[in-house]
């Protein structure tokens, strides 16, 4: 029982002590723990009312020099929500009505006190309910205010449209982003006919295809839709748009739609600039590579035609001179001639090596696979490990610029393997499928951490640039301890 007892603070205006005790006993019997302040007259009542924090007023209709209507007035002035029950020996119907009109919660007669407990219970419950509603209302208003100030302060534009697409609210950011000047929200539609809206490809978006209108029609949210919108001033602004339908519980058709707008014009401009920059850079790299290769070819030709041929002529001359020398002279200058011939042969070999570096031997005449094989053999010999080459050139052959790029990428990959990999096996493969060609260079060496490449190293970067310059894609995969795999993929070779 104790758990159900309720503690209640009562201000009781009653000049009759016996009546007061009777009433108290009834309440106690019904499970109320009463903390009662009894006032015997108006003065005591008013003092107690002003000083105490009561849950309930019980009030005799009349005490000498004072009455319930006056008591009620005072109570309403100080505590409008305080439950107030009039209990009277006699009470006419008019008096009862008057009390209720003045704001009494209930009234009852002393000779029918069986109504006392239910009346008090109801009065207290109503007071609790009123208080709860009051607090909820305050909380709702506060949260609405908070929400309003958050929306107002947001950098994102927020627009609310009713079910017919008319703007019923928008924040300052929305007006700024859309360049909406002046007009009252209600008079205008978000996808105003005069406000041209376009997609990223430049095509016009009709009103029906506007994200907010789609949400109103389908009930589904739209996210990250990028559209360009002309402002009132005629400027095109790019927006990233999200929409959210507002629905009443149990109703699938939205009664409104909330749209948020982020102005991405600057970002889009920066992206376009960056794209242009990257494209310029690619073009520059391509041109640089072209010029470099052209220069190498020229030097190679010069070495071959001028130096190489002259050296060969000198070699022949020396042999002829030796053959025509008299025996005595030959014996005298023979060692010198031997020396000169050795030096000449070394110079011829060095020149050939330089020529091979400048222009891969066989690349122009025999193609990529043959040139790679030749280079792989040299590397294999130098490192003392097998470097296998598989695959054929596609038919028809790749354009010279692409062949050169692929060759140079493989060359740098092999350089890196020689420098770092400590590999036991290297595989080079040239694979041709219907619409693409892939060159792979794989080793089973130390591997490396791709996220930790020294800033001052250029090999991998140049590989990528060479690939991109001819429209190919470079993929590098490496795991420390498990080797490195480099792939250049060229889709639909030109
Ligand atoms: N096959 C490989 N095996 C192990 N480590 C490698 C391999 N290829 C590259 N690396 C690592 O990646 C780093 C970057 O290679 P990258 O070719 O870009 O530069 P580099 O060879 O150090 O210098 P640069 O090529 O500019 O002369 C290397 O320093 C090396 O640590
Ligand atoms: Mg390198």
CSV table of N, CA and C and ligand atoms in Angstrom, one decimal, residues 412 416-417 419-421 443 446-448 453-454 457-460 484, ligand 1:
chain,number,residue,atom,x,y,z
A,412,UNK,N,62.2,1.2,-67.1
A,412,UNK,CA,62.3,1.8,-65.8
A,412,UNK,C,61.9,0.8,-64.7
A,416,UNK,N,64.3,-0.4,-61.7
A,416,UNK,CA,64.0,-0.5,-60.3
A,416,UNK,C,64.2,-1.9,-59.7
A,417,UNK,N,63.9,-2.9,-60.5
A,417,UNK,CA,64.1,-4.3,-60.0
A,417,UNK,C,65.6,-4.5,-59.8
A,419,UNK,N,67.7,-2.2,-59.0
A,419,UNK,CA,68.2,-1.4,-57.9
A,419,UNK,C,67.7,-1.9,-56.6
A,420,UNK,N,66.4,-2.3,-56.5
A,420,UNK,CA,65.8,-2.6,-55.2
A,420,UNK,C,65.3,-4.0,-54.9
A,421,UNK,N,64.9,-4.7,-56.0
A,421,UNK,CA,64.0,-5.8,-55.7
A,421,UNK,C,64.6,-7.0,-55.1
A,443,UNK,N,57.8,-8.9,-60.5
A,443,UNK,CA,59.0,-9.5,-59.9
A,443,UNK,C,58.6,-10.2,-58.5
A,446,UNK,N,61.6,-7.9,-53.0
A,446,UNK,CA,61.2,-7.3,-51.7
A,446,UNK,C,59.9,-6.6,-51.6
A,447,UNK,N,59.5,-6.1,-52.8
A,447,UNK,CA,58.2,-5.3,-52.7
A,447,UNK,C,58.5,-4.0,-52.0
A,448,UNK,N,57.5,-3.1,-51.9
A,448,UNK,CA,57.7,-1.8,-51.2
A,448,UNK,C,56.3,-1.3,-50.8
A,453,UNK,N,56.7,6.2,-50.7
A,453,UNK,CA,57.7,6.4,-51.7
A,453,UNK,C,58.4,7.7,-51.5
A,454,UNK,N,59.8,7.7,-51.6
A,454,UNK,CA,60.5,9.0,-51.4
A,454,UNK,C,60.0,10.1,-52.3
A,457,UNK,N,61.8,10.8,-55.7
A,457,UNK,CA,62.0,9.8,-56.7
A,457,UNK,C,61.0,10.0,-57.9
A,458,UNK,N,61.5,9.8,-59.1
A,458,UNK,CA,60.7,10.2,-60.3
A,458,UNK,C,60.2,9.0,-61.1
A,459,UNK,N,60.9,7.8,-61.0
A,459,UNK,CA,60.7,6.7,-61.9
A,459,UNK,C,59.2,6.4,-62.1
A,460,UNK,N,58.5,6.1,-60.9
A,460,UNK,CA,57.1,5.7,-61.0
A,460,UNK,C,56.2,6.8,-61.5
A,484,UNK,N,56.5,-7.1,-56.7
A,484,UNK,CA,55.9,-5.9,-57.3
A,484,UNK,C,55.3,-6.2,-58.6
B,1,LIG,N1,60.4,-3.5,-58.1
B,1,LIG,C1,60.6,-2.8,-57.0
B,1,LIG,N2,60.9,-3.6,-55.9
B,1,LIG,C2,61.2,-3.0,-54.7
B,1,LIG,N3,61.1,-1.6,-54.5
B,1,LIG,C3,60.7,-0.8,-55.5
B,1,LIG,C4,60.5,-1.4,-56.8
B,1,LIG,N4,60.1,-0.4,-57.6
B,1,LIG,C5,60.2,0.7,-56.9
B,1,LIG,N5,60.5,0.5,-55.6
B,1,LIG,C6,60.6,1.4,-54.5
B,1,LIG,O1,59.8,2.6,-54.9
B,1,LIG,C7,60.6,3.7,-54.8
B,1,LIG,C8,60.2,4.7,-55.9
B,1,LIG,O2,60.6,4.2,-57.2
B,1,LIG,P1,61.0,5.3,-58.3
B,1,LIG,O3,61.3,4.5,-59.5
B,1,LIG,O4,59.8,6.2,-58.4
B,1,LIG,O5,62.2,6.1,-57.7
B,1,LIG,P2,63.7,5.7,-57.6
B,1,LIG,O6,64.0,4.5,-58.5
B,1,LIG,O7,64.1,5.6,-56.2
B,1,LIG,O8,64.4,7.0,-58.2
B,1,LIG,P3,64.4,7.4,-59.7
B,1,LIG,O9,63.6,6.4,-60.5
B,1,LIG,O10,63.8,8.8,-59.7
B,1,LIG,O11,65.8,7.4,-60.1
B,1,LIG,C9,62.0,3.3,-54.9
B,1,LIG,O12,62.8,4.1,-54.1
B,1,LIG,C10,62.0,1.9,-54.2
B,1,LIG,O13,62.0,2.0,-52.8
